[in-house]
Coordinates of C-alpha atoms in Angstrom, one line a residue:
Chain N
X1 CA 9.5 -24.1 -0.1
X2 CA 8.8 -23.6 -3.7
X3 CA 6.7 -20.9 -5.4
X4 CA 5.2 -21.8 -8.7
X5 CA 3.7 -19.0 -10.8
X6 CA 2.0 -19.4 -14.1
X7 CA -0.3 -16.5 -14.8
X8 CA -1.6 -14.2 -17.5
X9 CA -3.1 -10.9 -16.7
X10 CA -4.1 -8.0 -18.8
X11 CA -3.2 -4.5 -17.5
X12 CA -3.9 -1.7 -19.9
X13 CA -2.2 -2.5 -23.2
X14 CA 0.4 -4.7 -21.5
X15 CA -0.3 -8.4 -21.0
X16 CA 1.5 -9.9 -18.1
X17 CA 2.7 -13.5 -18.8
X18 CA 4.7 -14.9 -15.9
X19 CA 5.9 -18.5 -15.8
X20 CA 8.5 -19.4 -13.3
X21 CA 9.4 -21.5 -10.2
X22 CA 11.2 -20.1 -7.3
X23 CA 13.0 -22.6 -5.0
X24 CA 14.0 -21.9 -1.4
X25 CA 16.4 -19.1 -0.7
X26 CA 16.3 -15.6 -2.3
X27 CA 14.7 -15.2 -5.8
X28 CA 15.1 -12.0 -7.6
X29 CA 12.5 -10.6 -10.1
X30 CA 14.5 -8.3 -12.3
X31 CA 13.3 -5.9 -15.0
X32 CA 13.0 -2.3 -16.0
X33 CA 10.4 0.0 -14.5
X34 CA 7.0 -0.9 -15.9
X35 CA 8.0 -4.3 -16.9
X36 CA 5.3 -5.9 -14.7
X37 CA 7.4 -7.0 -11.8
X38 CA 5.1 -5.5 -9.1
X39 CA 2.0 -7.0 -10.9
X40 CA 3.5 -10.5 -10.5
X41 CA 4.2 -10.2 -6.8
X42 CA 0.9 -8.5 -6.2
X43 CA -0.7 -11.6 -7.8
X44 CA 1.4 -13.8 -5.5
X45 CA 0.2 -11.9 -2.5
X46 CA -3.4 -12.0 -3.5
X47 CA -3.7 -8.2 -3.7
X48 CA -4.3 -8.8 -7.4
X49 CA -6.4 -11.5 -9.0
X50 CA -4.9 -12.5 -12.3
X51 CA -7.1 -13.1 -15.3
X52 CA -6.0 -16.7 -15.6
X53 CA -3.3 -19.2 -14.3
X54 CA -2.2 -20.9 -11.2
X55 CA -0.1 -19.9 -8.2
X56 CA 1.1 -22.4 -5.6
X57 CA 3.1 -21.7 -2.5
X58 CA 4.9 -24.8 -1.2
X59 CA 2.4 -27.0 -3.0
X60 CA -0.5 -25.0 -1.6
X61 CA -2.7 -23.8 -4.4
X62 CA -3.6 -20.1 -3.6
X63 CA -4.9 -19.3 -7.0
X64 CA -6.3 -21.4 -9.8
X65 CA -8.5 -19.9 -12.4
X66 CA -9.7 -23.3 -13.6
X67 CA -10.9 -24.6 -10.3
X68 CA -11.9 -21.1 -9.1
X69 CA -9.5 -21.1 -6.1
X70 CA -8.6 -17.8 -4.7
X71 CA -7.2 -17.5 -1.2
X72 CA -7.5 -13.8 -0.1
X73 CA -4.3 -12.0 0.9
X74 CA -4.9 -12.2 4.7
X75 CA -5.0 -16.0 4.6
X76 CA -1.9 -16.5 2.4
X77 CA 0.7 -16.2 5.2
X78 CA 2.8 -13.8 3.1
X79 CA 4.9 -10.9 4.3
X80 CA 5.0 -8.0 2.0
X81 CA 7.5 -5.2 2.2
X82 CA 6.3 -2.3 0.0
X83 CA 8.6 0.2 -1.7
X84 CA 7.1 3.0 0.3
X85 CA 6.9 1.2 3.6
X86 CA 3.2 1.7 4.1
X87 CA 3.4 2.0 7.9
X88 CA 0.3 2.9 9.7
X89 CA 0.5 6.6 10.4
X90 CA -1.9 6.6 13.4
X91 CA 0.1 3.9 15.3
X92 CA 3.4 3.8 17.0
X93 CA 6.3 1.8 15.7
X94 CA 5.5 -0.8 18.3
X95 CA 1.9 -1.2 17.2
X96 CA 3.0 -1.2 13.6
X97 CA 5.4 -4.1 14.3
X98 CA 3.0 -6.3 16.1
X99 CA 0.0 -5.7 13.9
X100 CA 0.4 -9.1 12.2
X101 CA 1.9 -11.0 15.2
X102 CA 4.7 -10.9 17.6
X103 CA 6.9 -13.7 16.3
X104 CA 10.4 -13.3 17.4
X105 CA 9.7 -9.8 18.6
X106 CA 12.7 -9.2 20.8
X107 CA 15.3 -10.7 18.5
X108 CA 13.9 -8.8 15.5
X109 CA 13.8 -5.5 17.3
X110 CA 17.4 -5.9 18.2
X111 CA 18.6 -7.2 14.9
X112 CA 16.9 -4.4 13.0
X113 CA 18.0 -1.8 15.6
X114 CA 14.4 -0.7 16.4
X115 CA 14.5 -0.6 20.2
X116 CA 14.9 3.1 20.5
X117 CA 12.1 3.7 18.0
X118 CA 9.3 1.6 19.5
X119 CA 7.3 4.6 20.9
X120 CA 7.8 6.9 17.8
X121 CA 5.3 7.6 15.0
X122 CA 6.1 6.7 11.4
X123 CA 6.0 10.3 10.3
X124 CA 9.0 11.1 12.6
X125 CA 11.1 8.2 11.0
X126 CA 13.8 8.5 8.3
X127 CA 13.3 6.5 5.2
X128 CA 15.8 3.8 6.2
X129 CA 14.1 3.5 9.6
X130 CA 10.7 3.1 8.0
X131 CA 11.9 0.3 5.8
X132 CA 13.4 -1.5 8.8
X133 CA 10.1 -1.3 10.6
X134 CA 8.3 -2.5 7.6
X135 CA 10.6 -5.4 7.3
X136 CA 10.2 -6.2 11.0
X137 CA 6.5 -5.9 10.7
X138 CA 6.3 -8.4 7.8
X139 CA 8.6 -10.8 9.6
X140 CA 6.8 -10.7 12.9
X141 CA 3.6 -12.0 11.1
X142 CA 5.6 -15.2 10.6
X143 CA 5.1 -15.5 6.9
X144 CA 5.8 -18.6 4.8
X145 CA 7.1 -16.3 2.0
X146 CA 8.5 -12.8 2.1
X147 CA 7.8 -10.5 -0.8
X148 CA 10.1 -7.4 -1.1
X149 CA 8.9 -4.9 -3.7
X150 CA 11.9 -2.6 -4.4
X151 CA 12.3 -2.0 -0.7
X152 CA 15.4 0.1 -1.3
X153 CA 14.4 2.0 -4.4
X154 CA 13.2 5.0 -2.5
X155 CA 16.4 5.3 -0.4
X156 CA 19.7 7.0 -1.1
X157 CA 23.0 5.0 -1.3
X158 CA 23.7 5.5 2.4
X159 CA 20.3 4.3 3.6
X160 CA 20.6 1.3 1.2
X161 CA 23.9 0.3 2.7
X162 CA 22.0 0.4 6.1
X163 CA 19.3 -2.2 5.0
X164 CA 21.2 -4.5 2.7
X165 CA 23.1 -6.2 5.5
X166 CA 19.8 -7.1 7.2
X167 CA 18.5 -8.7 4.0
X168 CA 21.8 -10.6 3.6
X169 CA 21.6 -11.8 7.1
X170 CA 18.0 -12.9 6.7
X171 CA 19.0 -14.9 3.6
X172 CA 22.0 -16.4 5.2
X173 CA 20.1 -17.5 8.3
X174 CA 18.1 -19.7 6.0
X175 CA 14.8 -18.6 7.4
X176 CA 11.9 -17.3 5.3
X177 CA 12.3 -17.6 1.6
X178 CA 12.3 -14.2 -0.2
X179 CA 11.1 -12.9 -3.5
X180 CA 13.0 -9.7 -4.2
X181 CA 11.8 -7.3 -6.8
X182 CA 14.4 -4.9 -8.1
X183 CA 15.6 -3.0 -11.2
X184 CA 19.1 -2.8 -9.7
X185 CA 21.3 -5.7 -10.9
X186 CA 24.0 -5.1 -8.3
X187 CA 21.4 -5.4 -5.4
X188 CA 20.2 -8.6 -7.0
X189 CA 23.6 -10.0 -7.6
X190 CA 24.3 -9.5 -4.0
X191 CA 21.2 -11.1 -2.6
X192 CA 19.6 -13.6 -5.0
X193 CA 20.4 -17.2 -5.7
X194 CA 17.5 -17.5 -8.3
X195 CA 17.0 -15.0 -11.0
X196 CA 13.8 -14.3 -12.9
X197 CA 14.0 -11.8 -15.8
X198 CA 10.8 -9.9 -16.7
X199 CA 10.7 -7.9 -19.8
X200 CA 7.6 -6.1 -21.3
X201 CA 5.4 -8.1 -19.0
X202 CA 6.8 -11.5 -19.8
X203 CA 9.2 -13.7 -17.9
X204 CA 12.2 -14.2 -20.3
X205 CA 14.4 -16.3 -18.2
X206 CA 14.4 -18.0 -14.8
X207 CA 17.0 -20.1 -13.1
X208 CA 20.1 -20.0 -10.9
X209 CA 21.6 -16.6 -11.0
X210 CA 25.0 -17.9 -12.1
X211 CA 23.5 -19.6 -15.1
X212 CA 21.0 -17.0 -16.3
X213 CA 23.3 -14.1 -16.0
X214 CA 26.2 -15.8 -17.8
X215 CA 24.1 -16.8 -20.7
X216 CA 25.1 -14.8 -23.8
X217 CA 21.5 -15.0 -25.1
X218 CA 20.6 -12.6 -22.3
X219 CA 22.2 -9.9 -24.5
X220 CA 18.9 -9.5 -26.3
X221 CA 16.9 -8.6 -23.2
X222 CA 19.3 -7.2 -20.7
X223 CA 20.5 -3.6 -20.9
X224 CA 24.2 -3.2 -21.9
X225 CA 25.2 -2.1 -18.3
X226 CA 23.2 -5.0 -16.7
X227 CA 24.9 -7.8 -18.6
X228 CA 27.5 -9.6 -16.6
X229 CA 28.1 -12.8 -14.8
X230 CA 27.9 -13.5 -11.1
X231 CA 30.5 -16.1 -9.9
X232 CA 30.9 -17.7 -6.6
X233 CA 34.1 -18.6 -4.7
X234 CA 35.8 -17.5 -1.5
X235 CA 37.8 -14.7 -0.1
X236 CA 41.6 -15.2 -0.4
X237 CA 44.1 -12.7 0.9
X238 CA 43.4 -9.2 1.8
X239 CA 46.2 -6.6 1.2
X240 CA 45.7 -3.8 3.5
X241 CA 48.4 -1.7 1.8
X242 CA 46.6 -1.8 -1.6
X243 CA 43.1 -2.2 -0.3
X244 CA 42.6 -5.1 -2.6
X245 CA 41.2 -8.5 -1.8
X246 CA 41.9 -11.7 -3.7
X247 CA 38.8 -13.5 -4.7
X248 CA 39.4 -17.2 -5.5
X249 CA 37.1 -19.2 -7.6
X250 CA 37.3 -22.5 -9.6
X251 CA 39.0 -21.3 -12.7
X252 CA 41.2 -18.6 -11.3
X253 CA 41.4 -15.5 -9.1
X254 CA 40.6 -11.9 -9.4
X255 CA 41.7 -8.9 -7.3
X256 CA 38.7 -7.0 -6.1
X257 CA 38.3 -3.7 -4.4
X258 CA 36.7 -4.2 -1.1
X259 CA 36.9 -4.1 2.7
X260 CA 38.5 -6.4 5.1
X261 CA 36.1 -9.3 4.8
X262 CA 37.3 -12.4 6.7
X263 CA 39.6 -14.6 4.7
X264 CA 38.2 -18.0 3.6
X265 CA 34.5 -17.1 3.8
X266 CA 32.3 -17.9 0.8
X267 CA 31.6 -14.9 -1.4
X268 CA 30.5 -13.9 -4.9
X269 CA 31.4 -11.2 -7.3
X270 CA 29.6 -9.8 -10.2
X271 CA 31.8 -9.0 -13.2
X272 CA 30.0 -6.7 -15.6
X273 CA 30.4 -7.9 -19.2
X274 CA 31.9 -4.5 -20.1
X275 CA 34.6 -4.9 -17.5
X276 CA 36.2 -7.9 -19.4
X277 CA 38.8 -7.5 -22.2
X278 CA 39.6 -10.4 -24.4
X279 CA 43.1 -11.3 -25.6
X280 CA 44.1 -14.1 -27.9
X281 CA 47.5 -14.5 -26.4
X282 CA 48.6 -14.3 -22.8
X283 CA 49.0 -10.6 -22.3
X284 CA 52.4 -9.4 -21.0
X285 CA 53.2 -6.6 -18.6
X286 CA 50.1 -6.5 -16.5
X287 CA 49.1 -8.1 -13.2
X288 CA 48.8 -11.8 -13.9
X289 CA 46.2 -12.2 -11.3
X290 CA 43.4 -10.7 -13.3
X291 CA 44.2 -12.6 -16.4
X292 CA 42.1 -15.7 -16.6
X293 CA 42.5 -18.5 -19.3
X294 CA 39.0 -19.1 -20.6
X295 CA 37.2 -21.1 -23.3
X296 CA 34.6 -19.6 -25.5
X297 CA 31.2 -21.3 -25.1
X298 CA 29.0 -19.0 -27.2
X299 CA 29.0 -15.8 -29.1
X300 CA 25.6 -14.0 -29.4
X301 CA 24.7 -10.6 -30.8
X302 CA 23.9 -7.9 -28.3
X303 CA 22.7 -4.5 -29.4
X304 CA 23.5 -2.9 -32.7
X305 CA 27.2 -3.3 -32.8
X306 CA 28.1 -5.6 -29.9
X307 CA 28.3 -9.2 -29.1
X308 CA 28.3 -11.1 -25.9
X309 CA 30.9 -13.8 -25.5
X310 CA 30.2 -16.6 -23.1
X311 CA 33.4 -17.8 -21.4
X312 CA 34.2 -20.8 -19.2
X313 CA 36.9 -20.8 -16.6
X314 CA 37.0 -24.0 -14.6
X315 CA 33.4 -24.4 -13.6
X316 CA 32.7 -20.7 -13.6
X317 CA 30.9 -19.0 -16.5
X318 CA 31.8 -15.4 -17.4
X319 CA 30.4 -13.0 -19.9
X320 CA 32.2 -10.4 -21.9
X321 CA 30.9 -7.6 -24.1
X322 CA 33.0 -6.5 -27.0
X323 CA 32.2 -4.9 -30.4
X324 CA 31.2 -7.2 -33.3
X325 CA 34.2 -5.7 -35.2
X326 CA 36.7 -6.7 -32.7
X327 CA 35.1 -10.2 -32.5
X328 CA 35.5 -10.6 -36.2
X329 CA 39.0 -9.1 -36.3
X330 CA 40.2 -11.5 -33.6
X331 CA 38.4 -14.4 -35.3
X332 CA 36.7 -15.5 -32.1
X333 CA 35.0 -18.9 -32.4
X334 CA 33.1 -21.1 -30.0
X335 CA 35.7 -23.6 -28.4
X336 CA 38.7 -21.3 -28.8
X337 CA 41.0 -20.9 -25.8
X338 CA 41.8 -17.3 -25.1
X339 CA 42.5 -15.0 -22.1
X340 CA 40.0 -12.7 -20.3
X341 CA 41.4 -9.6 -18.5
X342 CA 39.1 -8.6 -15.7
X343 CA 38.9 -5.2 -14.2
X344 CA 38.9 -5.0 -10.4
X345 CA 35.3 -5.1 -9.2
X346 CA 33.5 -5.2 -5.9
X347 CA 33.1 -8.3 -3.7
X348 CA 29.9 -9.4 -2.2
X349 CA 29.7 -11.8 0.8
X350 CA 27.4 -14.7 1.1
X351 CA 27.1 -18.0 -0.7
X352 CA 25.6 -18.4 -4.1
X353 CA 22.9 -20.7 -3.0
X354 CA 21.5 -21.2 0.5
X355 CA 23.1 -24.0 2.3
X356 CA 19.8 -25.8 2.8
X357 CA 18.7 -26.5 -0.7
Chain W
X1 CA -30.2 38.4 34.2
X2 CA -30.9 34.8 34.7
X3 CA -31.4 32.3 32.0
X4 CA -35.1 31.8 32.9
X5 CA -35.6 35.6 32.7
X6 CA -33.6 36.1 29.6
X7 CA -35.7 33.7 27.6
X8 CA -39.2 32.5 28.3
X9 CA -40.1 28.8 29.0
X10 CA -41.4 28.5 25.4
X11 CA -38.1 29.6 24.0
X12 CA -36.1 27.2 26.4
X13 CA -38.5 24.5 25.2
X14 CA -37.7 25.3 21.6
X15 CA -34.0 25.2 22.3
X16 CA -34.1 21.9 24.1
X17 CA -36.3 20.4 21.4
X18 CA -33.9 21.6 18.7
X19 CA -31.0 19.8 20.4
X20 CA -33.0 16.6 20.9
X21 CA -34.1 16.7 17.2
X22 CA -30.7 17.4 15.9
X23 CA -29.0 14.9 18.2
X24 CA -31.4 12.0 17.3
X25 CA -31.2 13.0 13.6
X26 CA -27.4 12.9 13.7
X27 CA -27.0 9.7 15.7
X28 CA -29.5 7.8 13.5
X29 CA -28.2 9.0 10.2
X30 CA -24.5 8.7 11.0
X31 CA -24.2 4.9 10.4
X32 CA -26.2 5.3 7.2
X33 CA -24.1 8.3 6.1
X34 CA -20.9 6.4 6.8
X35 CA -22.1 3.5 4.7
X36 CA -23.2 5.8 1.8
X37 CA -19.9 7.7 2.0
X38 CA -17.9 4.5 1.8
X39 CA -20.1 3.3 -1.1
X40 CA -19.6 6.5 -3.0
X41 CA -15.9 6.8 -2.3
X42 CA -14.9 3.2 -2.9
X43 CA -17.8 1.4 -4.6
X44 CA -17.8 0.7 -8.4
X45 CA -21.4 -0.2 -9.1
X46 CA -24.3 0.5 -11.4
X47 CA -26.4 3.4 -10.1
X48 CA -23.4 5.1 -8.2
X49 CA -24.1 8.3 -10.0
X50 CA -27.8 8.0 -9.2
X51 CA -27.1 7.4 -5.5
X52 CA -24.8 10.5 -5.5
X53 CA -27.5 12.6 -7.1
X54 CA -30.2 11.4 -4.6
X55 CA -27.9 12.2 -1.6
X56 CA -27.1 15.6 -2.7
X57 CA -30.7 16.6 -3.9
X58 CA -31.8 18.0 -0.6
X59 CA -28.8 20.4 -0.7
X60 CA -30.1 22.0 -3.9
X61 CA -33.9 21.4 -3.9
X62 CA -36.2 23.9 -2.3
X63 CA -36.6 22.7 1.3
X64 CA -40.4 22.9 0.8
X65 CA -40.1 20.2 -1.9
X66 CA -38.1 18.0 0.3
X67 CA -40.8 18.5 3.0
X68 CA -43.6 17.7 0.6
X69 CA -41.8 14.5 -0.6
X70 CA -41.4 13.5 3.1
X71 CA -45.2 13.9 3.5
X72 CA -45.8 11.7 0.4
X73 CA -43.3 9.1 1.6
X74 CA -43.5 9.2 5.4
X75 CA -46.9 10.9 6.1
X76 CA -49.7 8.8 7.7
X77 CA -50.8 7.6 4.3
X78 CA -47.4 7.4 2.7
X79 CA -46.0 3.9 1.9
X80 CA -43.0 4.3 4.2
X81 CA -44.9 6.1 6.9
X82 CA -47.5 3.2 7.0
X83 CA -44.7 0.6 7.1
X84 CA -42.9 2.3 10.0
X85 CA -46.1 2.6 12.0
X86 CA -47.0 -1.0 11.4
X87 CA -43.6 -2.6 12.0
X88 CA -42.1 -0.3 14.6
X89 CA -45.1 1.7 15.9
X90 CA -43.1 4.8 14.8
X91 CA -45.1 7.8 13.6
X92 CA -43.4 10.7 11.9
X93 CA -46.3 12.9 10.9
X94 CA -46.7 16.0 13.2
X95 CA -44.3 14.5 15.8
X96 CA -40.8 15.5 16.9
X97 CA -39.7 12.3 15.2
X98 CA -40.8 13.7 11.9
X99 CA -38.8 16.9 12.7
X100 CA -35.8 14.6 13.3
X101 CA -36.3 12.8 10.1
X102 CA -36.5 16.1 8.2
X103 CA -33.4 17.3 9.9
X104 CA -31.6 14.1 9.1
X105 CA -32.5 14.2 5.4
X106 CA -31.5 17.9 5.1
X107 CA -28.2 17.4 6.9
X108 CA -27.4 14.1 5.1
X109 CA -25.5 15.6 2.1
X110 CA -23.2 17.6 4.3
X111 CA -22.5 14.6 6.5
X112 CA -21.8 12.4 3.5
X113 CA -19.6 14.8 1.8
X114 CA -17.3 15.3 4.9
X115 CA -17.0 11.6 5.5
X116 CA -16.5 10.8 1.8
X117 CA -13.6 13.3 1.6
X118 CA -12.0 11.6 4.6
X119 CA -12.4 8.2 3.0
X120 CA -10.9 9.4 -0.3
X121 CA -7.9 10.7 1.6
X122 CA -7.1 7.2 3.0
X123 CA -4.3 5.5 1.1
X124 CA -5.7 2.1 0.0
X125 CA -2.1 0.9 0.2
X126 CA -2.4 1.0 4.0
X127 CA -5.4 -1.3 3.9
X128 CA -3.6 -3.6 1.5
X129 CA -0.6 -3.7 3.9
X130 CA -2.9 -4.7 6.7
X131 CA -4.5 -7.5 4.7
X132 CA -1.0 -8.9 3.9
X133 CA -0.4 -8.9 7.7
X134 CA -3.4 -11.3 8.1
X135 CA -6.2 -8.9 8.8
X136 CA -9.6 -9.7 7.3
X137 CA -11.8 -7.0 5.9
X138 CA -13.5 -6.2 9.2
X139 CA -10.3 -5.8 11.1
X140 CA -8.8 -3.7 8.3
X141 CA -11.8 -1.4 8.6
X142 CA -11.8 -1.3 12.3
X143 CA -8.1 -0.8 12.9
X144 CA -6.9 1.1 9.8
X145 CA -9.8 2.8 7.8
X146 CA -12.0 3.9 10.7
X147 CA -9.2 5.4 12.8
X148 CA -7.9 7.3 9.8
X149 CA -11.3 8.7 8.8
X150 CA -12.6 9.4 12.3
X151 CA -11.9 13.1 12.2
X152 CA -13.9 13.3 9.0
X153 CA -16.7 11.2 10.5
X154 CA -16.8 13.6 13.4
X155 CA -16.7 16.6 11.2
X156 CA -19.6 15.2 9.2
X157 CA -21.6 14.5 12.4
X158 CA -21.0 18.1 13.6
X159 CA -22.1 19.6 10.3
X160 CA -25.2 17.3 10.2
X161 CA -26.0 18.3 13.8
X162 CA -25.6 22.0 13.0
X163 CA -27.8 21.7 10.0
X164 CA -30.4 19.8 12.0
X165 CA -30.5 22.6 14.6
X166 CA -31.3 25.2 12.0
X167 CA -33.6 23.2 9.6
X168 CA -36.7 25.2 8.8
X169 CA -38.4 24.7 5.4
X170 CA -38.6 20.8 5.2
X171 CA -39.6 20.6 8.9
X172 CA -42.4 23.1 8.8
X173 CA -43.8 21.6 5.6
X174 CA -43.6 18.0 6.8
X175 CA -44.5 18.3 10.5
X176 CA -46.0 21.8 10.8
X177 CA -45.2 24.2 13.8
X178 CA -46.5 22.6 16.9
X179 CA -45.3 24.0 20.3
X180 CA -43.3 21.4 22.3
X181 CA -43.6 18.8 19.5
X182 CA -42.1 20.2 16.3
X183 CA -41.4 23.9 17.1
X184 CA -37.6 24.0 17.0
X185 CA -35.6 27.2 17.3
X186 CA -36.0 28.4 13.7
X187 CA -39.7 27.8 13.8
X188 CA -39.9 29.6 17.1
X189 CA -38.1 32.5 15.6
X190 CA -40.5 32.5 12.7
X191 CA -43.4 32.5 15.0
X192 CA -42.1 35.3 17.2
X193 CA -41.5 37.4 14.2
X194 CA -45.2 37.1 13.3
X195 CA -46.3 38.1 16.8
X196 CA -46.6 41.7 17.7
X197 CA -43.8 42.6 20.1
X198 CA -42.0 39.2 19.6
X199 CA -39.0 40.7 17.8
X200 CA -36.7 41.1 20.9
X201 CA -37.1 37.5 21.9
X202 CA -36.6 36.5 18.2
X203 CA -33.4 38.4 18.2
X204 CA -32.2 36.5 21.3
X205 CA -33.0 33.2 19.8
X206 CA -31.3 34.3 16.6
X207 CA -28.1 35.1 18.7
X208 CA -28.2 31.6 20.3
X209 CA -28.5 30.1 16.8
X210 CA -25.6 32.0 15.5
X211 CA -23.4 31.1 18.4
X212 CA -24.2 27.4 18.1
X213 CA -23.7 27.4 14.4
X214 CA -20.4 29.2 14.6
X215 CA -19.1 26.9 17.2
X216 CA -20.2 23.8 15.2
X217 CA -18.5 25.1 12.1
X218 CA -15.3 25.9 14.0
X219 CA -15.3 22.4 15.4
X220 CA -15.8 20.7 12.0
X221 CA -13.0 22.9 10.4
X222 CA -10.7 21.9 13.2
X223 CA -11.5 18.2 12.6
X224 CA -11.2 18.6 8.8
X225 CA -7.7 20.0 9.5
X226 CA -6.9 16.9 11.4
X227 CA -7.9 14.7 8.4
X228 CA -5.5 16.7 6.2
X229 CA -2.8 16.4 8.9
X230 CA -3.2 12.7 9.0
X231 CA -2.8 12.4 5.3
X232 CA 0.4 14.5 5.3
X233 CA 1.9 12.3 7.9
X234 CA 1.7 9.1 5.8
X235 CA 4.6 9.7 3.5

């Protein structure tokens, strides 16, 4: 499955220009509120007809302004989970679920924990329950592609934690490919293998999440707090006494805060650029584990007084944000071998890319 | 006091005729009213303002003018009247069918308003959701839009029906006051008031009218509350 999008659409004073390819697996469309993310997936779903361009799902052209092809939404075989759920208020949960089909009904009802809700009305459900029903409803229509438009944005942290595992499971089972729209980089780092950055209506970058997020040139478009690489590896030891888990990757290891995830399973961590300190010499007197020997691959300006430093450790790419003044004082140059000191961070389970691509 | 004794056969005839006229007027105008309400609520087309004006005119025009326009259009020599007679064999002039037409036209604005409000209360996002689940336009309308606006449609029908029961000006102008044919309750009351000693009977018919109108209004209010309730439950 690949999704190919190349569209332009005028919306008020913003012109949306999207150009990206999404391979199988989970693709994130990331950007600030109002950047045009929703417009792009509405165009993919057929709920919006762009001014011009072309959209193809798995080689099937669903929109082409040149040949006049426009497949209406109900024939696109797309599952769409809206931010606000959009359950039918006059139907029970059961009727909502089966509105588009009954594919895999029993298993999905169990997986999503909906069995006890089947006879209820949407108005009586909590926000998290509603989004689980919306997800189930979309999946039972057996879509070729699942679009998730900020499905967690309306939920508090607790409810988010209730839904995220379902999405991870969905991704890991290698079923339906997902396009996941969000403005929350940690959600995306947890779920997506492909990353599409949208800024002021335009797609600024698209590619494997590890590559795009560790590219120092992203400093120009990503907010300071959002810059940071996602690296993949596996879970090493878990120390119950300290509550820390060792995350091993090609190029080193870091101690991460996190629960007792099974040792040896593939995992990924996001290391925010602001959570890395650079040192010319090997620092003494601190835990050796979070000190990683690295090579500088690039130095790019970020914001008014900062720089983003691209770092390579083994095959992993990291990104550090320091002030321009420090960079000059340290005399950092591309190719220099230095040390990165990484703060403990949170671990996320799941492989970087789906096993089947 | 039995029913037959309380009111005379002529009065019972007027009541029965009123119900027949109002019922036929409501049933025949409901599909049109639904269509026009959908057009006004959702359509973006040239002439939408004009259509809106046209629908609402009978609400504010003197009823006698509406009746006169009906004569011009649907009278025996009117272009539409001739057409209906030739194509369907349907005559409006001085028939109960004409009274039903007058009732339908006068009740139409009320009916359309009630339905339109209900349509505007429907979240188009729900219809979008249905279409992404594979439902074509007809299925979306039948399974999402229509059930959600149903209370509004019923409220509109009840209002149109109540208006039809009480219509006077346009009816008397268009189809005159013929016993058993076009003499509905309001026309019967008017006739009784012109007759010496007719006033007690007129009062009884007036009480019947008030009771029916109040019941209809209460029913439509209850239905309208259900529309608002459905909207509140969509969060």
